[in-house]
PDB file of C-alpha atoms and ligand atoms in Angstrom:
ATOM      1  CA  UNK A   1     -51.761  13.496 -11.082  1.00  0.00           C
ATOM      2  CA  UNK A   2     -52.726  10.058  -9.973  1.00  0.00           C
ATOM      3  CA  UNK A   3     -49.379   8.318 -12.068  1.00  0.00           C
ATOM      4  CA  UNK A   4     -47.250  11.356 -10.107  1.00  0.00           C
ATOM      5  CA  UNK A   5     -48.164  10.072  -6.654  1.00  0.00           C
ATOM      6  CA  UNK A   6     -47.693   7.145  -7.309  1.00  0.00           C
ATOM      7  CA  UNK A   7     -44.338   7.445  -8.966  1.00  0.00           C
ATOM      8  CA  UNK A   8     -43.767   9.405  -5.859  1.00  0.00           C
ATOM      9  CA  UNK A   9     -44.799   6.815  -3.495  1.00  0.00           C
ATOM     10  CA  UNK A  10     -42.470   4.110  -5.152  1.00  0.00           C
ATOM     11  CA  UNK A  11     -39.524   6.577  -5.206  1.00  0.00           C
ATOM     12  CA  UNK A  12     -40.611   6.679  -1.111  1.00  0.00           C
ATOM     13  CA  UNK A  13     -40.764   3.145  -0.797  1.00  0.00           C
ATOM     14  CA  UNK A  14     -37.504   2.467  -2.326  1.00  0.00           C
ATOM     15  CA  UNK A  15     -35.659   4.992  -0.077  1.00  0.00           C
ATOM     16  CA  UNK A  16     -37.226   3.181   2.695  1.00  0.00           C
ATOM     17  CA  UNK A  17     -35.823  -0.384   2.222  1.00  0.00           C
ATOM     18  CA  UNK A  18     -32.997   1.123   0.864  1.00  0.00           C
ATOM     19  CA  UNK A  19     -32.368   2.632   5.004  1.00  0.00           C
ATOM     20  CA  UNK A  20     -32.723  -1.194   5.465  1.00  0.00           C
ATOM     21  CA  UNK A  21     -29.798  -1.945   3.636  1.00  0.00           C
ATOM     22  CA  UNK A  22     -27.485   0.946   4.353  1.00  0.00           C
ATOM     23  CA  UNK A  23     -28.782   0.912   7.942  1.00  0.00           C
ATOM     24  CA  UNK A  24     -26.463   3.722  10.151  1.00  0.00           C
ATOM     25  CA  UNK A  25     -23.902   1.878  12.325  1.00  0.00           C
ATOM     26  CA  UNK A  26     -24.511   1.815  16.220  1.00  0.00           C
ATOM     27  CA  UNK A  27     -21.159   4.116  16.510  1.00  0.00           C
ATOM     28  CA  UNK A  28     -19.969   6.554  14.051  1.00  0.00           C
ATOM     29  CA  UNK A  29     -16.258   8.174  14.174  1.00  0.00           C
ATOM     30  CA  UNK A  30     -17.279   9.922  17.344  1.00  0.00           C
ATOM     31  CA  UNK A  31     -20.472   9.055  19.005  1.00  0.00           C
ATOM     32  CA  UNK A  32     -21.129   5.606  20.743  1.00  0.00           C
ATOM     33  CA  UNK A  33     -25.113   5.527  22.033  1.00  0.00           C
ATOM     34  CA  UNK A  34     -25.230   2.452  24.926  1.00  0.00           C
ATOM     35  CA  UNK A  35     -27.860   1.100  26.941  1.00  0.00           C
ATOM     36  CA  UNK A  36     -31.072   2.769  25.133  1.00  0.00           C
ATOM     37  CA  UNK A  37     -34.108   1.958  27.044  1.00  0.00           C
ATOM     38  CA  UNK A  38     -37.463   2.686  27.672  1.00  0.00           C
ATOM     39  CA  UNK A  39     -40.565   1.490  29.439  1.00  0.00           C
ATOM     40  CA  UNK A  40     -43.845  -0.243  28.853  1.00  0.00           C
ATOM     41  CA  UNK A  41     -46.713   2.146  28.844  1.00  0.00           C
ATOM     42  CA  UNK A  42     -50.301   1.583  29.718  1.00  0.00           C
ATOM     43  CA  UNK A  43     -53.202   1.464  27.744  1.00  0.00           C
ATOM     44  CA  UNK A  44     -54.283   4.474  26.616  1.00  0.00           C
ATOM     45  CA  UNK A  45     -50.794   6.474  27.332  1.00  0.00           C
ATOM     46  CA  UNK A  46     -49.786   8.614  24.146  1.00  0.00           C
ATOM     47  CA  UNK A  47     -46.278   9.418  25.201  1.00  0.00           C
ATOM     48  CA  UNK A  48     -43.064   7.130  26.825  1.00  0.00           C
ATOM     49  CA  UNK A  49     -39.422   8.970  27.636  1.00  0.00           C
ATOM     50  CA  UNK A  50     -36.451   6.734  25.797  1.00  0.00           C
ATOM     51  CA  UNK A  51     -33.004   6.906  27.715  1.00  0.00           C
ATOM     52  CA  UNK A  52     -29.592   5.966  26.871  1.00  0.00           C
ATOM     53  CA  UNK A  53     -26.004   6.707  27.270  1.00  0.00           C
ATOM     54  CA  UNK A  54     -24.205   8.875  24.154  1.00  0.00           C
ATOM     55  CA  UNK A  55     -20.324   9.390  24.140  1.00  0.00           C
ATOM     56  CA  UNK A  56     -18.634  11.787  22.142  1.00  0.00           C
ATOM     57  CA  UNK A  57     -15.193  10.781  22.106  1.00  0.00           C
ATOM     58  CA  UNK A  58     -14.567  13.938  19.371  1.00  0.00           C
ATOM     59  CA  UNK A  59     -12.606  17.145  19.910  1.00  0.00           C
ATOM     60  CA  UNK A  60     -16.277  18.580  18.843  1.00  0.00           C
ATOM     61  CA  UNK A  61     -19.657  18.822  20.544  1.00  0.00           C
ATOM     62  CA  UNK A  62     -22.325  17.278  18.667  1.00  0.00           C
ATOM     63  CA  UNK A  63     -25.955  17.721  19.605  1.00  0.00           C
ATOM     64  CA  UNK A  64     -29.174  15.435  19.156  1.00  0.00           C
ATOM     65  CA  UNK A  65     -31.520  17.437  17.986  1.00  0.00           C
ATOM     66  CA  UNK A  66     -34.511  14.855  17.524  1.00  0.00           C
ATOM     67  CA  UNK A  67     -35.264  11.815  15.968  1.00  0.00           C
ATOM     68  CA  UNK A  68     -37.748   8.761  14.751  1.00  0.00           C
ATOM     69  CA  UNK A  69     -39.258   5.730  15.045  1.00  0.00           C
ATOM     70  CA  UNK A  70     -42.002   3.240  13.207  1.00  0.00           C
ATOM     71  CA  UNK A  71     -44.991   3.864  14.867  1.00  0.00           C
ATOM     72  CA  UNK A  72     -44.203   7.076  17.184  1.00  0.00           C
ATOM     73  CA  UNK A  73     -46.088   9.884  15.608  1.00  0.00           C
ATOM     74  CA  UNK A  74     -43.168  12.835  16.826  1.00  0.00           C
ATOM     75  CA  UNK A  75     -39.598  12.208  19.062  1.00  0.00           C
ATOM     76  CA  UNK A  76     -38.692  15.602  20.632  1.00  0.00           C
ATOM     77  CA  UNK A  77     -35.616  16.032  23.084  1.00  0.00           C
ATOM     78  CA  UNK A  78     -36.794  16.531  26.915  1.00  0.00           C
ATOM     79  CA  UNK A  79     -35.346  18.364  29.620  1.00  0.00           C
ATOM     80  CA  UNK A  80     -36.791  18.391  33.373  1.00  0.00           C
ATOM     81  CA  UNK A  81     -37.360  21.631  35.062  1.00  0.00           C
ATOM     82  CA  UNK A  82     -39.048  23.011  38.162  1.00  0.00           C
ATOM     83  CA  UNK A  83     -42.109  25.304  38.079  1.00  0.00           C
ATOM     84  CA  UNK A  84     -42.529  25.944  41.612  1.00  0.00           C
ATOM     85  CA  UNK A  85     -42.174  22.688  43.591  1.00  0.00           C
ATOM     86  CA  UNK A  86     -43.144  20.731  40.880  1.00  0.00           C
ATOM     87  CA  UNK A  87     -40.539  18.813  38.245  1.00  0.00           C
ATOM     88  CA  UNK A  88     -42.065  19.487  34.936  1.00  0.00           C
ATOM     89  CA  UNK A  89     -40.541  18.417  31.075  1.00  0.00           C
ATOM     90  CA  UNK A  90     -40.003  20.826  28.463  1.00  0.00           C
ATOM     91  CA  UNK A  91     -38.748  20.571  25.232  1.00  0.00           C
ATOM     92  CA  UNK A  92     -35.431  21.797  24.166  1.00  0.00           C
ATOM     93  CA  UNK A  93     -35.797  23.064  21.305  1.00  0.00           C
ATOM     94  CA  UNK A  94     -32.305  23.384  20.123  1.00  0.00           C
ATOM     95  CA  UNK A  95     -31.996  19.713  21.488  1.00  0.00           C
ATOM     96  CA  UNK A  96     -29.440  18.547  23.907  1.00  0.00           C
ATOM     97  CA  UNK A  97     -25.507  19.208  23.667  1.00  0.00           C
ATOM     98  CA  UNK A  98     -23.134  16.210  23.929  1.00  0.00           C
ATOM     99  CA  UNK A  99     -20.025  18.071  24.634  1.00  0.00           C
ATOM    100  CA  UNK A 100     -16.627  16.572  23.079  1.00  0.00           C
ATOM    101  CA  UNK A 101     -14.949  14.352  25.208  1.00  0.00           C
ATOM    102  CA  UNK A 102     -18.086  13.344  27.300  1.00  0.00           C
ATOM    103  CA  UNK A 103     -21.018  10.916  28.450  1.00  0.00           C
ATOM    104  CA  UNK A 104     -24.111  12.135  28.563  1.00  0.00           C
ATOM    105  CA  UNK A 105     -26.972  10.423  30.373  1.00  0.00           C
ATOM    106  CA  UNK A 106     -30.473  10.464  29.366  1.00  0.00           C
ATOM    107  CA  UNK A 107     -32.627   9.347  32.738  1.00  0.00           C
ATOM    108  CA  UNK A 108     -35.839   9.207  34.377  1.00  0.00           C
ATOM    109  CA  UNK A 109     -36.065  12.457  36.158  1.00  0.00           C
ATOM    110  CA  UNK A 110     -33.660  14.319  33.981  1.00  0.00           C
ATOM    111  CA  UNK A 111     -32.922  14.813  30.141  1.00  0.00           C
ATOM    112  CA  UNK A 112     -34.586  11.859  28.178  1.00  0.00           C
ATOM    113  CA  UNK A 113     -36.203  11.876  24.570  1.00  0.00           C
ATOM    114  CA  UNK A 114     -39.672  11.778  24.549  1.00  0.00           C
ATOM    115  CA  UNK A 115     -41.868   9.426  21.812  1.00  0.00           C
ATOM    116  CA  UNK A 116     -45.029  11.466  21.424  1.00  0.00           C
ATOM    117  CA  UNK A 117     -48.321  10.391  19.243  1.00  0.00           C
ATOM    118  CA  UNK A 118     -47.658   6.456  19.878  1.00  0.00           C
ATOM    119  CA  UNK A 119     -49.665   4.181  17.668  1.00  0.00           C
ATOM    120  CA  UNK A 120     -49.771   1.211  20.067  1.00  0.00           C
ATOM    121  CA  UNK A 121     -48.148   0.477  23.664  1.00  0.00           C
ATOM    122  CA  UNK A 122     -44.381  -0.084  24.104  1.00  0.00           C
ATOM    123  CA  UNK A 123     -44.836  -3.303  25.278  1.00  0.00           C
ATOM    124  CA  UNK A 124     -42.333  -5.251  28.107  1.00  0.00           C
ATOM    125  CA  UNK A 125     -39.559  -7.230  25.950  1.00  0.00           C
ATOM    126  CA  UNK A 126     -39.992  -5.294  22.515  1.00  0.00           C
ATOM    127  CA  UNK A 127     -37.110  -3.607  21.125  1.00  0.00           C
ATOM    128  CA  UNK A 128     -37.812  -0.400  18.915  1.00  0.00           C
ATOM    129  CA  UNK A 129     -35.560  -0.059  16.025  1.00  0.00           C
ATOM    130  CA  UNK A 130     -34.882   4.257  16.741  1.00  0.00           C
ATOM    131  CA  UNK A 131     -32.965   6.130  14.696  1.00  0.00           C
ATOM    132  CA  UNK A 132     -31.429   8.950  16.633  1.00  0.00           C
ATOM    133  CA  UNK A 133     -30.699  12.528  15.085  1.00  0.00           C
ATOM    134  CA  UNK A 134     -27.471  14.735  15.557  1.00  0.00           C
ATOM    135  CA  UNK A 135     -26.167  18.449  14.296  1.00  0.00           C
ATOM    136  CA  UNK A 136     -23.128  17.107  13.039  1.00  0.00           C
ATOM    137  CA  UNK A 137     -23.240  12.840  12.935  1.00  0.00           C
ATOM    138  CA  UNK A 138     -25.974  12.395  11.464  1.00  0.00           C
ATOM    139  CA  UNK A 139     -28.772  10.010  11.841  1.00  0.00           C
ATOM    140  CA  UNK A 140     -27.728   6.773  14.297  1.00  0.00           C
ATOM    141  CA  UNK A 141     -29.812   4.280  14.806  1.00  0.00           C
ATOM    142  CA  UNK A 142     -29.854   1.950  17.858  1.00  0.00           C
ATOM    143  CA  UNK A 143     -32.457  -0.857  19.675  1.00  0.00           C
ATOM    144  CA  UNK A 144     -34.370   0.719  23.012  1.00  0.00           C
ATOM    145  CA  UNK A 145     -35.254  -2.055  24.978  1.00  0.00           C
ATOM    146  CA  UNK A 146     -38.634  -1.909  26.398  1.00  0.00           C
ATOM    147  CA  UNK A 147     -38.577  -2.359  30.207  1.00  0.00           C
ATOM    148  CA  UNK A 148     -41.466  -2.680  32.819  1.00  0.00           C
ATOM    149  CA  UNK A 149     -43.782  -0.245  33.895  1.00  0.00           C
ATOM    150  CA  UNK A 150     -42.375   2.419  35.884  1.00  0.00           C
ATOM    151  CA  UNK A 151     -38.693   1.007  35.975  1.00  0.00           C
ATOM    152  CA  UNK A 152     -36.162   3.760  36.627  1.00  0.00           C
ATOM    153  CA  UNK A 153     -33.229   1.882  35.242  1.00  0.00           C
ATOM    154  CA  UNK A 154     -32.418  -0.539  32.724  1.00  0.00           C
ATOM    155  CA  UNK A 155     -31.782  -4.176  33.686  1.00  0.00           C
ATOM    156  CA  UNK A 156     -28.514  -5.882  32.323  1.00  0.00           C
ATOM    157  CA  UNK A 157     -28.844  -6.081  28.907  1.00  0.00           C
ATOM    158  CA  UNK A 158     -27.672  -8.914  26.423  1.00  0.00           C
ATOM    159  CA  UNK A 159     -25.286  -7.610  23.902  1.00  0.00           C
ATOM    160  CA  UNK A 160     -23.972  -4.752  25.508  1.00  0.00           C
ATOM    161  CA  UNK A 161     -20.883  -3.884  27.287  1.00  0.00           C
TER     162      UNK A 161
HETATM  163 CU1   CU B 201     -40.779  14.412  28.065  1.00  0.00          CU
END
């Protein structure tokens, strides 16, 4: 039983750097993620939102359905809704559609993807390495920069366009 695991955890570890080395492109054939942010959180906070820009320049929709990241124990796809006069988040289950042809923006106060379970802080300046799901492309990955506390919008990036 013992030499199974541990067969087991090798074959693991191998896939592992192996997604190193065939790491996913920042744009596939029909979906270009830009400008992937997210904030600092304080001490003691379990969850952050993540936000970013995803075109699908397809004649299909595509959706993103969830996702992962090195230290974030879940990723779920969040929507904003009212319950009476308050804005609340909810999950959406059957994640969010990108519909061909379009940009859709994940923002404070709207749809966003939520890292749940976090290990340590985001801290200010750190970039998580986050690979994004979709229905139909796949897994994408793509650099959230971590911006201040509270900030509503990301500040000019390097690198991007
Ligand atoms: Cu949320």
């Amino acid at each position: 039983m013992a030499i199974i695991q541990r067969s087991a955890f090798v074959a693991l570890a191998c896939a592992f750097a192996l997604s190193f080395i065939a790491l996913p492109a920042l744009a596939n054939d029909t979906l270009t993620l830009k400008e992937a942010w997210t904030r600092a959180t304080p001490p003691g906070a379990t969850n952050g939102g993540g936000f970013l820009m995803i075109t699908n320049t397809g004649d299909e929709a595509d959706r993103l359905t969830g996702g992962s990241v090195s230290g974030v124990g879940k990723v779920e796809i969040h929507t904003m809704v009212m319950d009476g006069d308050v804005m609340k988040m909810r999950e959406l289950p059957d994640g969010l559609e990108v519909p061909a042809g379009e940009t859709v923006t994940l923002k404070p106060g709207g749809d966003h993807v939520m890292f749940m379970q976090l290990e340590k802080p985001f801290e200010e300046g750190q970039m998580l390495d986050v690979t994004l799901t979709f229905e139909k492309a796949g897994d994408m990955s793509t650099m959230f920069m971590v911006q201040p506390v509270g900030a509503t919008e990301p500040k000019h990036m390097h690198g991007s366009n």
